[in-house]
Amino acid sequence: MKENNVKDVLESIGLNKNEILVYLDLIRIGKSSAGDISKRTKIHRSNIYDILEKLLKKGIVDQIIENERKVFYPKEPGDLLNYLKQKEDELKKIIPEIENIQNKPKEERKVSITEGLNSVKNIILNFLDSKKPIDAYGTPKEAVEILGGFILEFHKLRIKKKIPMRHIFGADSLKRVRELNEMEYTKARYFPSSYNSKISTNICCDKVVLILWDTPISAIIIENKQVAETYKKYFDILWESAKVTFK
């Protein structure tokens, strides 16, 4: 390896240019006084002692007394690895502090789209895995017809797991509202008919699922805590505005 390359590597592990000059000078000469090092490197003597002190602390240079004067000499080149190990140990100690002040990356927004009745059924069933409350609004009456007996089995499983669920329907689903309000762990309200939609919105944990009850049936799944919390707040506003009783 050429000397310039050696200098580059030494600089990359934390030695500054003057420290490299002094260290390599000692590697070539062996033992030397500060004055002689100053002459050879052209670095002012007052600065040489500071540089040597830093190299001593790094553990790659040592000193002895000869003829009543300090003489400096380089340690074995392999001791550079000890210096690196020392730096590694110091870094390991401060990593927890760095992690504490680090700006955490923004939460990833995972969005996927699926089609088909079976896929939608699986998505609905997956809500039960979290055992967390479920909110749903905008479900059209066609959805109940399309899902058939599956939706009843879903509610049986949900109630068995004691998972609460709130529904908001349009006024064309008043019968469904009555039926749901008779179930345990279930509450249902409704909006005027102008609220009717072919898209239902389902919220559970950190997931929002938009289901399009059309041909083909499809669903958009958004997995993101912030998005889910925003939809949840919106649902709470709708819930307070929705009607509880009806003729």
mmCIF file of C-alpha atoms in Angstrom:
data_model
loop_
_atom_site.group_PDB
_atom_site.id
_atom_site.type_symbol
_atom_site.label_atom_id
_atom_site.label_comp_id
_atom_site.label_asym_id
_atom_site.label_seq_id
_atom_site.Cartn_x
_atom_site.Cartn_y
_atom_site.Cartn_z
ATOM 1 C CA MET A 1 0.000 0.000 0.000
ATOM 2 C CA LYS A 2 1.388 3.433 -0.940
ATOM 3 C CA GLU A 3 2.060 5.992 1.795
ATOM 4 C CA ASN A 4 -0.750 8.239 0.565
ATOM 5 C CA ASN A 5 -3.143 5.345 0.977
ATOM 6 C CA VAL A 6 -1.792 4.719 4.471
ATOM 7 C CA LYS A 7 -2.425 8.364 5.340
ATOM 8 C CA ASP A 8 -5.980 8.138 4.008
ATOM 9 C CA VAL A 9 -6.716 5.095 6.155
ATOM 10 C CA LEU A 10 -5.185 6.669 9.262
ATOM 11 C CA GLU A 11 -7.277 9.779 8.678
ATOM 12 C CA SER A 12 -10.402 7.653 8.276
ATOM 13 C CA ILE A 13 -9.898 6.106 11.738
ATOM 14 C CA GLY A 14 -9.650 9.483 13.450
ATOM 15 C CA LEU A 15 -6.095 10.801 13.212
ATOM 16 C CA ASN A 16 -5.690 14.352 11.933
ATOM 17 C CA LYS A 17 -3.037 15.328 9.388
ATOM 18 C CA ASN A 18 -0.432 16.485 11.915
ATOM 19 C CA GLU A 19 -0.933 13.378 14.058
ATOM 20 C CA ILE A 20 -0.380 11.258 10.939
ATOM 21 C CA LEU A 21 2.826 13.160 10.079
ATOM 22 C CA VAL A 22 4.236 12.649 13.574
ATOM 23 C CA TYR A 23 3.144 9.015 13.824
ATOM 24 C CA LEU A 24 4.629 8.059 10.448
ATOM 25 C CA ASP A 25 7.814 9.955 11.278
ATOM 26 C CA LEU A 26 8.223 7.824 14.409
ATOM 27 C CA ILE A 27 7.428 4.662 12.426
ATOM 28 C CA ARG A 28 10.317 5.506 10.070
ATOM 29 C CA ILE A 29 12.846 6.696 12.674
ATOM 30 C CA GLY A 30 11.947 4.639 15.721
ATOM 31 C CA LYS A 31 12.797 6.611 18.882
ATOM 32 C CA SER A 32 13.048 10.389 18.776
ATOM 33 C CA SER A 33 12.853 13.509 20.893
ATOM 34 C CA ALA A 34 10.129 16.096 20.399
ATOM 35 C CA GLY A 35 12.673 18.585 19.072
ATOM 36 C CA ASP A 36 13.945 16.222 16.386
ATOM 37 C CA ILE A 37 10.399 15.319 15.374
ATOM 38 C CA SER A 38 9.647 19.034 15.028
ATOM 39 C CA LYS A 39 12.637 19.533 12.717
ATOM 40 C CA ARG A 40 11.766 16.623 10.454
ATOM 41 C CA THR A 41 8.029 17.304 10.194
ATOM 42 C CA LYS A 42 8.327 21.126 10.085
ATOM 43 C CA ILE A 43 5.681 21.326 12.820
ATOM 44 C CA HIS A 44 6.340 23.965 15.479
ATOM 45 C CA ARG A 45 7.773 22.487 18.661
ATOM 46 C CA SER A 46 5.010 23.977 20.836
ATOM 47 C CA ASN A 47 2.464 22.011 18.804
ATOM 48 C CA ILE A 48 4.500 18.798 18.757
ATOM 49 C CA TYR A 49 3.916 18.156 22.469
ATOM 50 C CA ASP A 50 0.149 18.518 22.055
ATOM 51 C CA ILE A 51 0.215 16.096 19.122
ATOM 52 C CA LEU A 52 2.362 13.579 20.997
ATOM 53 C CA GLU A 53 0.033 13.809 23.995
ATOM 54 C CA LYS A 54 -2.921 12.918 21.769
ATOM 55 C CA LEU A 55 -1.040 9.992 20.236
ATOM 56 C CA LEU A 56 -0.158 8.786 23.735
ATOM 57 C CA LYS A 57 -3.840 8.878 24.709
ATOM 58 C CA LYS A 58 -4.715 6.950 21.583
ATOM 59 C CA GLY A 59 -2.297 4.262 22.722
ATOM 60 C CA ILE A 60 -0.240 4.147 19.527
ATOM 61 C CA VAL A 61 2.831 6.025 20.821
ATOM 62 C CA ASP A 62 4.749 5.609 24.073
ATOM 63 C CA GLN A 63 7.573 7.463 25.845
ATOM 64 C CA ILE A 64 10.660 6.712 27.929
ATOM 65 C CA ILE A 65 13.322 8.809 29.664
ATOM 66 C CA GLU A 66 16.811 8.620 28.135
ATOM 67 C CA ASN A 67 19.661 10.837 29.269
ATOM 68 C CA GLU A 68 17.199 12.874 31.346
ATOM 69 C CA ARG A 69 14.984 13.741 28.401
ATOM 70 C CA LYS A 70 11.728 12.374 27.034
ATOM 71 C CA VAL A 71 12.040 10.159 24.023
ATOM 72 C CA PHE A 72 9.007 9.008 22.069
ATOM 73 C CA TYR A 73 8.600 5.829 20.059
ATOM 74 C CA PRO A 74 5.773 4.149 18.151
ATOM 75 C CA LYS A 75 4.070 1.082 19.498
ATOM 76 C CA GLU A 76 3.640 -1.962 17.316
ATOM 77 C CA PRO A 77 1.494 -1.162 14.243
ATOM 78 C CA GLY A 78 -0.915 -3.854 15.416
ATOM 79 C CA ASP A 79 -1.780 -1.612 18.379
ATOM 80 C CA LEU A 80 -3.781 0.493 15.940
ATOM 81 C CA LEU A 81 -6.375 -2.264 16.207
ATOM 82 C CA ASN A 82 -6.501 -1.715 19.979
ATOM 83 C CA TYR A 83 -7.161 1.957 19.299
ATOM 84 C CA LEU A 84 -10.000 1.014 16.957
ATOM 85 C CA LYS A 85 -11.400 -1.399 19.561
ATOM 86 C CA GLN A 86 -11.341 1.412 22.115
ATOM 87 C CA LYS A 87 -13.278 3.635 19.698
ATOM 88 C CA GLU A 88 -15.756 0.846 19.051
ATOM 89 C CA ASP A 89 -16.350 0.398 22.796
ATOM 90 C CA GLU A 90 -16.880 4.139 23.228
ATOM 91 C CA LEU A 91 -19.341 4.160 20.342
ATOM 92 C CA LYS A 92 -21.301 1.246 21.786
ATOM 93 C CA LYS A 93 -21.738 3.194 25.028
ATOM 94 C CA ILE A 94 -23.307 6.193 23.325
ATOM 95 C CA ILE A 95 -25.507 4.345 20.807
ATOM 96 C CA PRO A 96 -28.476 4.215 23.257
ATOM 97 C CA GLU A 97 -28.227 8.002 23.722
ATOM 98 C CA ILE A 98 -28.091 8.543 19.953
ATOM 99 C CA GLU A 99 -31.171 6.359 19.538
ATOM 100 C CA ASN A 100 -33.005 8.427 22.158
ATOM 101 C CA ILE A 101 -32.435 11.701 20.306
ATOM 102 C CA GLN A 102 -32.854 10.223 16.852
ATOM 103 C CA ASN A 103 -35.793 11.418 14.801
ATOM 104 C CA LYS A 104 -37.796 8.257 14.377
ATOM 105 C CA PRO A 105 -38.775 7.514 10.798
ATOM 106 C CA LYS A 106 -42.353 8.223 9.931
ATOM 107 C CA GLU A 107 -44.627 5.257 10.174
ATOM 108 C CA GLU A 108 -44.922 3.396 6.931
ATOM 109 C CA ARG A 109 -48.265 3.578 5.176
ATOM 110 C CA LYS A 110 -49.111 0.204 3.740
ATOM 111 C CA VAL A 111 -51.891 0.251 1.155
ATOM 112 C CA SER A 112 -53.179 -2.762 -0.745
ATOM 113 C CA ILE A 113 -56.130 -3.554 -3.001
ATOM 114 C CA THR A 114 -57.945 -6.856 -3.345
ATOM 115 C CA GLU A 115 -60.904 -8.130 -5.337
ATOM 116 C CA GLY A 116 -63.421 -10.922 -4.931
ATOM 117 C CA LEU A 117 -66.032 -11.939 -2.374
ATOM 118 C CA ASN A 118 -63.819 -14.522 -0.671
ATOM 119 C CA SER A 119 -61.015 -11.995 -0.233
ATOM 120 C CA VAL A 120 -63.426 -9.510 1.344
ATOM 121 C CA LYS A 121 -64.777 -12.209 3.683
ATOM 122 C CA ASN A 122 -61.228 -13.017 4.805
ATOM 123 C CA ILE A 123 -60.540 -9.349 5.493
ATOM 124 C CA ILE A 124 -63.682 -9.103 7.629
ATOM 125 C CA LEU A 125 -62.751 -12.250 9.568
ATOM 126 C CA ASN A 126 -59.224 -10.940 10.140
ATOM 127 C CA PHE A 127 -60.697 -8.102 12.204
ATOM 128 C CA LEU A 128 -61.446 -10.680 14.896
ATOM 129 C CA ASP A 129 -57.769 -11.624 15.273
ATOM 130 C CA SER A 130 -56.960 -8.334 16.978
ATOM 131 C CA LYS A 131 -59.804 -8.716 19.525
ATOM 132 C CA LYS A 132 -60.171 -4.921 19.388
ATOM 133 C CA PRO A 133 -63.352 -2.828 18.875
ATOM 134 C CA ILE A 134 -64.619 -2.506 15.310
ATOM 135 C CA ASP A 135 -66.394 0.507 13.790
ATOM 136 C CA ALA A 136 -68.212 0.417 10.452
ATOM 137 C CA TYR A 137 -70.218 2.989 8.535
ATOM 138 C CA GLY A 138 -71.779 3.380 5.136
ATOM 139 C CA THR A 139 -72.577 -0.321 4.741
ATOM 140 C CA PRO A 140 -75.374 -0.591 2.140
ATOM 141 C CA LYS A 141 -78.208 -3.094 2.525
ATOM 142 C CA GLU A 142 -76.839 -4.910 -0.546
ATOM 143 C CA ALA A 143 -73.814 -5.919 1.526
ATOM 144 C CA VAL A 144 -75.932 -8.031 3.870
ATOM 145 C CA GLU A 145 -77.592 -9.707 0.896
ATOM 146 C CA ILE A 146 -74.240 -10.410 -0.778
ATOM 147 C CA LEU A 147 -72.626 -11.811 2.358
ATOM 148 C CA GLY A 148 -75.637 -13.963 3.205
ATOM 149 C CA GLY A 149 -75.174 -16.377 6.120
ATOM 150 C CA PHE A 150 -71.494 -15.439 6.440
ATOM 151 C CA ILE A 151 -72.285 -12.178 8.208
ATOM 152 C CA LEU A 152 -74.339 -13.945 10.882
ATOM 153 C CA GLU A 153 -71.481 -16.371 11.534
ATOM 154 C CA PHE A 154 -69.098 -13.422 11.742
ATOM 155 C CA HIS A 155 -71.212 -11.760 14.430
ATOM 156 C CA LYS A 156 -71.506 -15.026 16.371
ATOM 157 C CA LEU A 157 -67.724 -15.356 16.441
ATOM 158 C CA ARG A 158 -67.301 -11.684 17.328
ATOM 159 C CA ILE A 159 -69.760 -11.886 20.212
ATOM 160 C CA LYS A 160 -68.148 -15.095 21.446
ATOM 161 C CA LYS A 161 -64.842 -13.222 21.612
ATOM 162 C CA LYS A 162 -66.615 -10.286 23.324
ATOM 163 C CA ILE A 163 -65.479 -7.828 20.663
ATOM 164 C CA PRO A 164 -67.630 -4.656 20.614
ATOM 165 C CA MET A 165 -68.779 -3.240 17.286
ATOM 166 C CA ARG A 166 -70.569 -0.045 16.261
ATOM 167 C CA HIS A 167 -72.458 0.373 12.985
ATOM 168 C CA ILE A 168 -73.834 3.405 11.181
ATOM 169 C CA PHE A 169 -76.287 2.686 8.347
ATOM 170 C CA GLY A 170 -78.414 4.627 5.930
ATOM 171 C CA ALA A 171 -82.156 4.929 6.543
ATOM 172 C CA ASP A 172 -82.860 2.156 4.026
ATOM 173 C CA SER A 173 -81.398 -0.341 6.527
ATOM 174 C CA LEU A 174 -83.619 0.359 9.539
ATOM 175 C CA LYS A 175 -84.504 -3.318 9.878
ATOM 176 C CA ARG A 176 -80.815 -4.146 10.055
ATOM 177 C CA VAL A 177 -80.288 -1.470 12.710
ATOM 178 C CA ARG A 178 -82.996 -3.092 14.874
ATOM 179 C CA GLU A 179 -81.484 -6.556 14.446
ATOM 180 C CA LEU A 180 -77.999 -5.448 15.394
ATOM 181 C CA ASN A 181 -79.126 -3.526 18.457
ATOM 182 C CA GLU A 182 -80.556 -6.778 19.804
ATOM 183 C CA MET A 183 -77.114 -8.438 19.679
ATOM 184 C CA GLU A 184 -74.620 -8.391 22.544
ATOM 185 C CA TYR A 185 -71.537 -6.190 22.206
ATOM 186 C CA THR A 186 -73.265 -4.410 19.321
ATOM 187 C CA LYS A 187 -74.635 -0.900 18.768
ATOM 188 C CA ALA A 188 -76.194 0.490 15.611
ATOM 189 C CA ARG A 189 -77.433 3.906 14.477
ATOM 190 C CA TYR A 190 -78.559 5.384 11.184
ATOM 191 C CA PHE A 191 -78.460 8.466 8.985
ATOM 192 C CA PRO A 192 -81.080 9.797 6.566
ATOM 193 C CA SER A 193 -81.368 8.123 3.170
ATOM 194 C CA SER A 194 -79.212 10.826 1.564
ATOM 195 C CA TYR A 195 -76.272 9.200 3.327
ATOM 196 C CA ASN A 196 -76.601 5.967 1.328
ATOM 197 C CA SER A 197 -73.406 4.768 -0.334
ATOM 198 C CA LYS A 198 -72.003 1.678 -2.041
ATOM 199 C CA ILE A 199 -68.774 2.017 -0.095
ATOM 200 C CA SER A 200 -68.472 0.891 3.509
ATOM 201 C CA THR A 201 -65.682 2.000 5.805
ATOM 202 C CA ASN A 202 -64.400 -0.360 8.489
ATOM 203 C CA ILE A 203 -61.938 0.636 11.211
ATOM 204 C CA CYS A 204 -60.110 -1.673 13.595
ATOM 205 C CA CYS A 205 -56.791 -1.145 15.388
ATOM 206 C CA ASP A 206 -54.360 0.448 12.924
ATOM 207 C CA LYS A 207 -56.291 -0.685 9.878
ATOM 208 C CA VAL A 208 -58.915 0.990 7.677
ATOM 209 C CA VAL A 209 -60.743 -1.080 5.057
ATOM 210 C CA LEU A 210 -62.862 0.528 2.341
ATOM 211 C CA ILE A 211 -65.143 -2.004 0.645
ATOM 212 C CA LEU A 212 -66.842 -1.246 -2.667
ATOM 213 C CA TRP A 213 -70.048 -3.287 -2.838
ATOM 214 C CA ASP A 214 -70.241 -3.335 -6.614
ATOM 215 C CA THR A 215 -69.176 -5.650 -9.418
ATOM 216 C CA PRO A 216 -66.517 -6.765 -8.903
ATOM 217 C CA ILE A 217 -66.471 -6.475 -5.112
ATOM 218 C CA SER A 218 -63.164 -4.914 -4.082
ATOM 219 C CA ALA A 219 -61.449 -3.552 -1.004
ATOM 220 C CA ILE A 220 -58.724 -1.039 -0.225
ATOM 221 C CA ILE A 221 -56.757 -1.851 2.926
ATOM 222 C CA ILE A 222 -54.797 0.944 4.642
ATOM 223 C CA GLU A 223 -52.495 -0.085 7.487
ATOM 224 C CA ASN A 224 -51.296 3.001 9.328
ATOM 225 C CA LYS A 225 -51.894 4.107 12.906
ATOM 226 C CA GLN A 226 -52.257 7.815 12.133
ATOM 227 C CA VAL A 227 -54.708 7.205 9.291
ATOM 228 C CA ALA A 228 -56.752 4.798 11.428
ATOM 229 C CA GLU A 229 -56.904 7.281 14.316
ATOM 230 C CA THR A 230 -58.122 10.017 11.939
ATOM 231 C CA TYR A 231 -60.891 7.778 10.588
ATOM 232 C CA LYS A 232 -61.798 6.806 14.162
ATOM 233 C CA LYS A 233 -62.218 10.456 15.161
ATOM 234 C CA TYR A 234 -64.380 11.039 12.095
ATOM 235 C CA PHE A 235 -66.491 8.015 12.999
ATOM 236 C CA ASP A 236 -66.975 9.343 16.548
ATOM 237 C CA ILE A 237 -68.310 12.616 15.119
ATOM 238 C CA LEU A 238 -70.712 10.725 12.845
ATOM 239 C CA TRP A 239 -71.772 8.508 15.732
ATOM 240 C CA GLU A 240 -72.792 11.461 17.855
ATOM 241 C CA SER A 241 -74.803 12.882 14.950
ATOM 242 C CA ALA A 242 -76.469 9.623 13.918
ATOM 243 C CA LYS A 243 -79.992 8.793 15.036
ATOM 244 C CA VAL A 244 -80.556 6.375 17.874
ATOM 245 C CA THR A 245 -84.316 5.895 17.792
ATOM 246 C CA PHE A 246 -86.718 5.585 14.881
ATOM 247 C CA LYS A 247 -90.368 4.925 14.244
#
